[in-house]
Coordinates of C-alpha atoms in Angstrom, one line a residue:
Chain A
M11 CA 114.9 203.2 -28.8
K12 CA 113.1 200.5 -26.5
E13 CA 109.1 201.4 -26.8
V14 CA 107.0 202.6 -24.0
R15 CA 104.5 200.7 -23.1
I16 CA 101.4 202.4 -21.3
A17 CA 98.7 199.6 -19.4
P18 CA 95.5 199.3 -22.0
I19 CA 92.4 201.0 -21.0
K20 CA 89.5 199.1 -19.6
N21 CA 87.2 202.2 -20.9
G22 CA 87.6 205.5 -22.5
T23 CA 89.7 207.5 -25.2
V24 CA 93.1 206.7 -26.6
I25 CA 94.2 209.6 -28.8
D26 CA 97.7 207.6 -30.8
H27 CA 99.9 210.0 -33.3
I28 CA 99.9 212.9 -31.5
K29 CA 102.7 214.9 -33.3
P30 CA 105.9 214.7 -30.7
G31 CA 105.9 216.6 -28.5
K32 CA 102.1 218.3 -28.2
A33 CA 100.3 215.8 -25.4
L34 CA 100.2 218.9 -23.1
K35 CA 98.3 221.3 -25.7
V36 CA 96.5 218.8 -26.9
L37 CA 94.8 217.8 -23.0
D38 CA 95.0 222.0 -23.0
L39 CA 93.3 222.0 -26.3
L40 CA 90.8 219.4 -25.1
G41 CA 89.8 221.4 -21.5
I42 CA 91.6 218.5 -19.2
D43 CA 93.4 220.4 -16.9
G44 CA 93.7 218.0 -14.0
E45 CA 90.3 219.7 -12.3
E46 CA 88.2 216.6 -13.9
R47 CA 89.6 214.3 -11.3
M48 CA 90.1 212.2 -14.8
A49 CA 93.1 209.2 -14.8
L50 CA 95.1 209.9 -17.8
S51 CA 98.2 208.0 -19.4
L52 CA 100.3 210.2 -21.3
A53 CA 103.7 209.4 -23.7
M54 CA 105.6 212.4 -25.0
Y55 CA 108.4 211.2 -27.6
A56 CA 107.2 207.4 -27.5
H57 CA 108.2 205.8 -30.2
S58 CA 106.6 204.8 -33.3
K59 CA 107.2 202.8 -36.5
K60 CA 105.5 204.8 -38.8
A61 CA 107.3 208.2 -38.0
G62 CA 109.8 207.9 -35.4
S63 CA 108.4 209.2 -32.6
K64 CA 105.3 210.4 -31.5
D65 CA 103.4 211.3 -28.0
L66 CA 100.0 209.1 -26.8
V67 CA 96.8 209.7 -24.3
K68 CA 94.7 207.5 -22.9
I69 CA 91.7 208.6 -21.3
E70 CA 89.7 206.4 -18.7
E71 CA 85.8 206.5 -18.9
K72 CA 85.3 209.6 -21.0
E73 CA 84.5 208.8 -24.9
L74 CA 85.7 211.9 -27.2
K75 CA 83.4 212.8 -29.4
V76 CA 84.0 214.3 -32.2
D77 CA 83.1 217.5 -32.3
E78 CA 85.6 217.3 -29.6
V79 CA 88.5 215.7 -31.0
N80 CA 88.3 217.5 -34.6
R81 CA 90.1 220.0 -32.8
L82 CA 92.9 218.9 -32.5
A83 CA 93.2 218.6 -36.2
I84 CA 94.3 221.9 -36.0
L85 CA 97.6 220.9 -33.8
T86 CA 98.0 217.5 -35.1
P87 CA 96.6 216.8 -38.1
N88 CA 97.7 212.7 -38.3
A89 CA 96.0 212.1 -34.5
S90 CA 93.9 208.7 -34.5
I91 CA 91.1 208.2 -32.1
S92 CA 89.9 205.2 -30.6
I93 CA 87.0 205.1 -28.6
I94 CA 87.5 201.9 -26.5
R95 CA 85.1 199.8 -25.0
D96 CA 85.3 196.5 -22.4
F97 CA 89.2 196.4 -23.9
Q98 CA 88.3 196.2 -26.9
V99 CA 88.4 199.2 -29.5
V100 CA 85.0 199.6 -30.6
R101 CA 85.3 202.7 -33.2
K102 CA 88.2 204.4 -35.3
F103 CA 88.6 207.3 -36.6
N104 CA 91.0 209.9 -37.8
V105 CA 90.7 213.5 -36.9
A106 CA 89.2 216.1 -39.5
P107 CA 89.8 219.9 -39.9
P108 CA 86.6 221.8 -38.4
E109 CA 85.3 224.0 -41.5
V110 CA 84.6 226.7 -38.5
L111 CA 86.9 227.1 -35.8
E112 CA 84.7 229.2 -33.2
G113 CA 86.7 230.2 -30.1
I114 CA 89.6 227.9 -30.4
V115 CA 92.1 229.8 -32.0
K116 CA 92.6 233.7 -32.3
C117 CA 92.5 235.9 -35.0
E118 CA 96.2 237.1 -36.0
N119 CA 95.0 240.6 -36.6
I120 CA 95.6 242.7 -34.0
N121 CA 93.6 245.3 -34.8
C122 CA 90.7 242.9 -36.3
I123 CA 87.2 243.5 -34.3
T124 CA 87.4 240.7 -32.1
N125 CA 91.2 240.8 -30.2
Q126 CA 89.0 244.2 -28.3
N127 CA 86.9 243.5 -25.2
E128 CA 83.7 242.3 -27.7
P129 CA 81.9 239.3 -26.6
V130 CA 81.8 237.5 -29.7
P131 CA 83.8 234.4 -29.3
S132 CA 87.4 234.4 -32.5
R133 CA 85.0 233.0 -36.0
L134 CA 87.4 231.7 -38.8
I135 CA 86.5 229.5 -41.3
M136 CA 88.4 227.0 -43.4
T137 CA 88.8 228.6 -47.5
R138 CA 90.8 225.7 -48.4
K139 CA 91.5 222.7 -47.8
D140 CA 95.8 222.2 -49.2
P141 CA 96.9 223.8 -48.4
R142 CA 94.4 224.3 -45.4
T143 CA 94.3 227.9 -44.5
Y144 CA 91.8 229.9 -42.6
K145 CA 89.8 233.2 -43.0
C146 CA 88.4 235.8 -40.4
H147 CA 85.1 235.9 -40.7
Y148 CA 84.9 239.3 -39.3
C149 CA 88.2 241.0 -41.0
G150 CA 88.6 238.6 -44.2
R151 CA 92.6 237.9 -42.5
L152 CA 93.7 234.8 -43.8
Q153 CA 95.5 232.9 -40.6
S154 CA 99.6 232.6 -41.6
D155 CA 100.0 230.4 -38.4
I156 CA 96.8 228.9 -36.5
E157 CA 98.4 227.1 -34.3
K158 CA 100.2 229.9 -32.5
N159 CA 97.4 231.4 -32.0
I160 CA 95.6 228.8 -30.0
I161 CA 93.7 230.7 -27.2
Chain B
M5 CA 66.7 241.5 -53.3
L6 CA 68.7 244.9 -51.4
K7 CA 65.8 245.6 -48.6
G8 CA 66.9 244.6 -45.3
K9 CA 70.5 244.3 -46.4
D10 CA 73.8 245.0 -44.6
I11 CA 76.0 245.6 -46.9
V12 CA 79.9 244.9 -45.0
A13 CA 82.3 243.8 -47.4
I14 CA 81.7 244.1 -52.0
N15 CA 81.3 240.7 -51.9
D16 CA 78.2 240.6 -50.1
L17 CA 76.9 241.8 -53.5
S18 CA 76.0 239.4 -56.5
Q19 CA 76.9 241.5 -59.4
D20 CA 72.7 241.4 -60.4
E21 CA 72.8 244.2 -56.9
I22 CA 75.0 245.8 -58.2
E23 CA 74.2 246.5 -61.5
R24 CA 71.1 247.7 -59.7
I25 CA 72.5 250.1 -57.1
L26 CA 74.7 251.7 -60.3
N27 CA 71.4 251.3 -62.4
K28 CA 69.3 253.3 -59.3
A29 CA 72.3 256.2 -58.7
R30 CA 71.5 256.8 -62.3
E31 CA 68.4 258.4 -61.6
M32 CA 69.3 259.7 -58.3
V33 CA 71.7 261.7 -59.9
P34 CA 68.8 264.9 -60.6
I35 CA 67.8 264.9 -57.1
A36 CA 71.4 264.8 -56.2
R37 CA 71.8 267.7 -58.0
A38 CA 68.8 269.5 -56.3
E39 CA 67.1 269.8 -60.1
K40 CA 64.8 267.3 -58.7
K41 CA 63.0 267.0 -55.6
S42 CA 61.9 263.6 -53.5
R43 CA 60.3 263.4 -50.2
L44 CA 61.2 259.2 -50.9
L45 CA 62.8 259.1 -47.3
E46 CA 60.9 261.4 -44.7
G47 CA 60.6 259.9 -41.8
R48 CA 63.3 256.8 -41.4
I49 CA 66.4 258.1 -40.0
L50 CA 70.4 257.1 -40.4
A51 CA 72.6 256.8 -37.9
S52 CA 76.0 258.4 -38.7
F53 CA 78.3 256.4 -36.9
F54 CA 81.6 257.6 -37.7
F55 CA 84.2 256.8 -34.7
E56 CA 87.1 257.7 -37.0
P57 CA 87.7 261.1 -39.1
S58 CA 85.6 261.7 -43.1
T59 CA 84.8 264.0 -44.1
R60 CA 83.7 262.6 -47.3
T61 CA 81.5 259.0 -46.9
R62 CA 79.6 260.8 -44.0
L63 CA 79.2 264.3 -45.4
S64 CA 78.0 262.5 -48.7
F65 CA 75.7 259.3 -46.6
E66 CA 73.8 262.5 -44.6
T67 CA 72.9 264.4 -48.4
A68 CA 71.9 261.8 -49.8
M69 CA 69.1 261.0 -46.7
Q70 CA 68.5 264.5 -46.7
R71 CA 68.3 264.6 -50.5
L72 CA 65.4 261.6 -50.0
G73 CA 63.9 263.7 -47.2
G74 CA 65.2 261.3 -44.6
S75 CA 66.5 262.5 -41.3
V76 CA 70.5 261.9 -39.6
I77 CA 71.9 261.0 -35.8
T78 CA 75.2 261.9 -36.4
V79 CA 78.3 260.3 -33.8
T80 CA 81.4 261.7 -34.9
G81 CA 84.3 260.8 -32.8
Q82 CA 84.8 258.7 -29.7
E83 CA 84.6 261.6 -27.4
G84 CA 81.2 262.6 -26.4
T85 CA 80.2 258.5 -26.3
S86 CA 79.9 255.7 -24.1
I87 CA 82.6 254.3 -26.3
I88 CA 85.3 255.8 -24.4
K89 CA 83.5 254.6 -20.7
G90 CA 83.9 251.2 -22.0
E91 CA 80.9 250.1 -24.0
T92 CA 80.7 247.1 -26.4
L93 CA 80.7 247.9 -30.1
A94 CA 78.0 245.6 -30.1
D95 CA 76.4 247.0 -27.1
T96 CA 76.6 250.8 -29.1
V97 CA 74.3 249.1 -31.9
R98 CA 71.7 248.1 -30.6
M99 CA 71.5 251.1 -28.1
A100 CA 71.4 252.9 -31.9
E101 CA 68.9 250.1 -33.6
C102 CA 66.2 252.1 -31.2
F103 CA 66.7 255.5 -32.0
S104 CA 66.3 255.0 -36.3
D105 CA 66.3 252.8 -38.8
I106 CA 69.4 252.0 -40.3
I107 CA 73.6 252.6 -39.4
V108 CA 75.9 253.4 -41.2
L109 CA 79.6 252.9 -38.8
R110 CA 82.8 253.8 -39.4
H111 CA 85.2 252.2 -37.4
P112 CA 89.2 252.1 -36.6
R113 CA 89.2 248.1 -36.3
E114 CA 88.9 245.3 -39.3
G115 CA 85.7 243.5 -38.8
A116 CA 83.9 246.0 -37.0
A117 CA 81.1 246.7 -39.9
R118 CA 80.7 242.7 -40.1
L119 CA 80.0 242.3 -35.9
A120 CA 78.3 245.9 -35.8
A121 CA 75.5 243.8 -37.9
G122 CA 75.2 240.7 -36.6
F123 CA 74.1 242.2 -33.4
S124 CA 72.0 244.7 -34.8
N125 CA 68.0 244.0 -36.2
I126 CA 67.6 247.1 -38.9
P127 CA 70.7 246.9 -41.9
V128 CA 74.1 248.8 -41.5
I129 CA 76.2 249.5 -43.7
N130 CA 80.2 249.5 -43.4
G131 CA 81.3 253.1 -43.8
G132 CA 85.0 251.7 -43.7
D133 CA 86.6 249.7 -40.9
G134 CA 90.1 250.4 -40.0
A135 CA 92.4 248.7 -43.5
G136 CA 89.9 246.3 -44.4
Q137 CA 86.5 246.8 -46.5
H138 CA 85.3 250.4 -47.5
P139 CA 82.2 249.1 -50.2
T140 CA 80.2 252.4 -50.8
Q141 CA 83.8 253.8 -51.6
T142 CA 83.9 251.0 -54.2
L143 CA 80.5 251.7 -55.9
L144 CA 81.4 254.9 -55.9
D145 CA 84.1 254.1 -58.1
L146 CA 82.4 251.8 -60.3
F147 CA 79.7 254.1 -60.9
T148 CA 82.3 256.3 -62.3
I149 CA 83.7 253.8 -64.2
K150 CA 80.7 252.5 -65.7
E151 CA 79.9 256.6 -67.0
E152 CA 82.8 256.6 -68.6
F153 CA 83.1 253.1 -70.5
N154 CA 80.6 250.9 -70.3
D155 CA 82.2 247.6 -70.2
I156 CA 85.0 246.9 -67.6
S157 CA 85.9 243.6 -68.9
K158 CA 87.7 245.5 -71.5
L159 CA 89.8 247.8 -69.2
H160 CA 93.0 247.6 -67.9
V161 CA 92.8 249.3 -64.4
T162 CA 95.5 250.4 -63.0
I163 CA 95.7 250.5 -58.7
A164 CA 99.2 252.6 -57.6
G165 CA 100.4 254.4 -54.2
D166 CA 99.0 252.7 -50.6
L167 CA 97.8 249.5 -51.9
K168 CA 98.2 247.7 -48.4
Y169 CA 97.3 250.3 -45.4
G170 CA 94.4 251.6 -48.4
R171 CA 91.4 249.9 -48.1
T172 CA 89.2 251.3 -51.0
T173 CA 91.9 250.2 -53.1
H174 CA 91.1 246.6 -51.2
S175 CA 87.6 246.6 -52.2
L176 CA 88.0 247.6 -56.1
S177 CA 90.5 245.1 -57.0
V178 CA 88.1 242.5 -55.9
A179 CA 85.1 244.0 -57.4
L180 CA 86.8 244.8 -60.7
S181 CA 88.7 241.6 -61.0
R182 CA 84.9 240.0 -60.0
M183 CA 83.8 242.2 -64.0
G184 CA 86.5 241.2 -65.7
A185 CA 89.3 243.9 -66.1
S186 CA 92.9 243.1 -66.4
L187 CA 94.8 244.7 -63.0
S188 CA 98.2 246.2 -62.3
F189 CA 99.3 247.4 -58.7
V190 CA 101.6 249.9 -59.0
A191 CA 103.8 250.7 -55.6
P192 CA 107.2 250.9 -53.9
P193 CA 107.0 246.8 -51.9
T194 CA 106.7 247.9 -48.7
I195 CA 103.2 249.3 -49.4
Q196 CA 102.0 246.2 -52.6
M197 CA 98.6 244.7 -51.8
P198 CA 98.1 242.2 -49.3
D199 CA 98.2 238.2 -50.0
H200 CA 95.1 237.4 -48.5
I201 CA 93.6 240.6 -51.4
L202 CA 96.0 238.9 -53.9
D203 CA 94.6 235.5 -53.4
E204 CA 91.4 236.2 -53.7
I205 CA 92.3 238.2 -56.9
S206 CA 93.8 235.2 -58.2
G207 CA 91.1 232.5 -57.2
M208 CA 88.9 234.5 -59.8
G209 CA 91.5 234.4 -62.5
A210 CA 92.0 237.7 -62.9
D211 CA 94.8 238.9 -65.7
H212 CA 96.8 241.0 -63.7
E213 CA 100.3 241.9 -62.9
L214 CA 102.2 243.8 -59.4
S215 CA 104.5 246.5 -60.4
S216 CA 106.3 249.6 -58.8
D217 CA 106.9 251.5 -62.8
L218 CA 104.0 254.0 -62.3
M219 CA 105.3 255.5 -66.3
G220 CA 105.6 252.0 -67.5
C221 CA 101.8 251.1 -66.8
I222 CA 100.4 254.0 -68.1
P223 CA 100.8 253.8 -72.2
K224 CA 98.2 250.9 -71.5
T225 CA 95.9 251.9 -69.3
D226 CA 92.5 253.2 -69.3
V227 CA 91.5 254.0 -65.9
L228 CA 94.4 255.3 -63.5
Y229 CA 93.4 255.3 -59.9
M230 CA 95.8 257.0 -57.6
T231 CA 96.0 256.7 -53.9
R232 CA 96.8 259.0 -51.1
I233 CA 99.8 257.5 -49.2
Q234 CA 98.3 257.3 -45.3
K235 CA 100.5 258.5 -42.8
E236 CA 97.8 257.4 -39.6
R237 CA 98.4 253.5 -41.4
F238 CA 102.0 253.0 -40.9
P239 CA 103.0 251.8 -37.2
D240 CA 106.5 253.5 -37.7
F241 CA 107.1 256.5 -39.3
E242 CA 110.4 256.0 -40.7
E243 CA 109.0 253.7 -42.8
Y244 CA 106.2 256.1 -43.9
I245 CA 109.5 258.9 -45.2
K246 CA 110.7 256.3 -46.7
V247 CA 107.5 255.7 -49.0
A248 CA 105.6 258.7 -48.8
G249 CA 105.9 260.8 -51.8
A250 CA 107.1 258.3 -54.1
F251 CA 104.2 257.7 -56.3
R252 CA 103.4 261.3 -57.6
L253 CA 101.7 262.1 -60.4
D254 CA 102.1 265.1 -63.1
L255 CA 100.9 266.7 -66.2
D256 CA 104.6 265.3 -67.7
M257 CA 103.2 261.5 -66.8
L258 CA 100.4 261.1 -69.1
E259 CA 102.5 263.0 -72.1
N260 CA 102.3 258.9 -73.5
A261 CA 98.5 257.7 -72.1
K262 CA 95.3 256.9 -74.0
K263 CA 93.1 259.8 -74.9
G264 CA 90.4 258.2 -73.5
M265 CA 92.3 257.0 -69.5
I266 CA 90.5 258.7 -66.4
V267 CA 92.5 259.8 -63.5
M268 CA 90.0 258.6 -60.1
H269 CA 91.3 259.2 -57.0
P270 CA 89.2 258.6 -53.5
L271 CA 90.7 261.8 -52.0
P272 CA 91.9 263.2 -50.1
R273 CA 95.3 264.0 -52.0
V274 CA 98.3 265.2 -50.4
D275 CA 100.6 265.2 -53.3
E276 CA 100.7 262.3 -55.1
V277 CA 98.2 263.6 -58.2
H278 CA 99.2 267.4 -59.0
P279 CA 96.9 269.7 -59.6
D280 CA 97.8 270.9 -62.8
I281 CA 96.0 267.8 -64.3
D282 CA 92.7 268.7 -62.5
P283 CA 92.1 270.7 -66.1
T284 CA 92.4 268.6 -68.1
E285 CA 90.4 265.9 -70.0
H286 CA 91.8 262.8 -67.9
A287 CA 90.7 264.3 -64.1
R288 CA 87.7 262.4 -62.6
Y289 CA 87.7 262.8 -59.0
F290 CA 86.0 266.0 -58.2
Q291 CA 83.5 264.2 -60.7
Q292 CA 84.3 261.4 -58.0
A293 CA 83.0 262.7 -54.9
F294 CA 80.1 263.8 -56.3
N295 CA 79.4 260.0 -57.8
G296 CA 78.9 259.2 -53.8
V297 CA 75.6 260.7 -53.3
P298 CA 73.7 259.7 -56.1
V299 CA 75.7 256.0 -54.7
R300 CA 74.6 256.5 -51.8
M301 CA 71.5 257.4 -52.3
A302 CA 70.5 254.4 -54.5
L303 CA 72.3 252.0 -51.9
L304 CA 70.1 253.8 -48.7
S305 CA 66.7 253.5 -51.0
L306 CA 67.2 250.5 -52.2
I307 CA 68.1 248.9 -48.9
L308 CA 65.1 251.0 -46.3
E309 CA 62.5 250.5 -49.8
G310 CA 62.9 248.0 -51.4
D311 CA 62.9 248.2 -55.4
I312 CA 60.4 250.9 -56.0

């Protein structure tokens, strides 16, 4: 497969090693829908030496914060984040799954009070790291498929 | 200290707090029987919000409050309340706290009591939330067991019937595991104990087994906890028909039971415990129902007045 190249960015954030096919969902999870008028580059199913293929997102002129990107771990746990200033990587880190998912993933229990018209965000608490397990703070249900219930 | 505390799930209580409640309940028995009078909670008001049918839990909470000299305001069902007009539970509890000192809530949705406790400035007691938790039932179950056998850690408890939808069995299993009892869960595979409860029990290292053989479990059992197969919890009526009546306890089945074994049931029963068992030394379910009063008296007094 021919390597896909995206031009380097001067300032901003590069999200690399995204699970193939998830780049659009990554943008969605970050709340980026095009209305922000940010310059974005995006590659899907690009060649990766490590994983065979991957997605990649470059966001210009915006440095994402740790809290903002950690939620990506529920979608693509191996993603790495690079903060770019003047074409140089000034900081690089991997996403880490948050201990609490608030308002990001709905409880899978359809009878949970948070799936009604109540003024509270969903709240899932990590109860185990390996395998990663979340439990609803309200109804106590262990969640079997976090990704499926991303809001 | 229990003063001002919300009681949403049995895990909200430490072992010491559970012991404190059970000891207090023992002191409350003569008042619950009207052999002694108390004005301990005079001037206090309990808001009893039951948005789902209940007889025992509601009546025993209301009796408990009144036996201690307090009074009760009650809402039963959703009709006649602003919920039917679309009011959120969050607003309902904030309204209730204007009129009362403590709220007891039964609600058809899981997590409702946790949400209510988050919005209310007065204590909230969970009176059962959907197929979720029912901590005061667990406390009265533990009280009933403790009155019979002092050391719960040496007991083998068999819990049978509807373990998937029966919320009383979830809280009880967790509490008994914490106290070191060994457990048999006896149910048809379609209504066995849910994974999240088994996961919690395994996490505590409790000795437990899954079975569908009630007869086989009886000889080793100290406490046999029977539950009703609840029609209203089944989304599919055909599934209910299939499993209903699969677990019926009759006198013959107790032939190989230990002499001191007790049979408990949260009531109401349909036909899962035959009335022939009622006069035997094994039956404890009516005693268990009575125990709801002193246990809830203990809880109300400790939450409202503290450790007096």
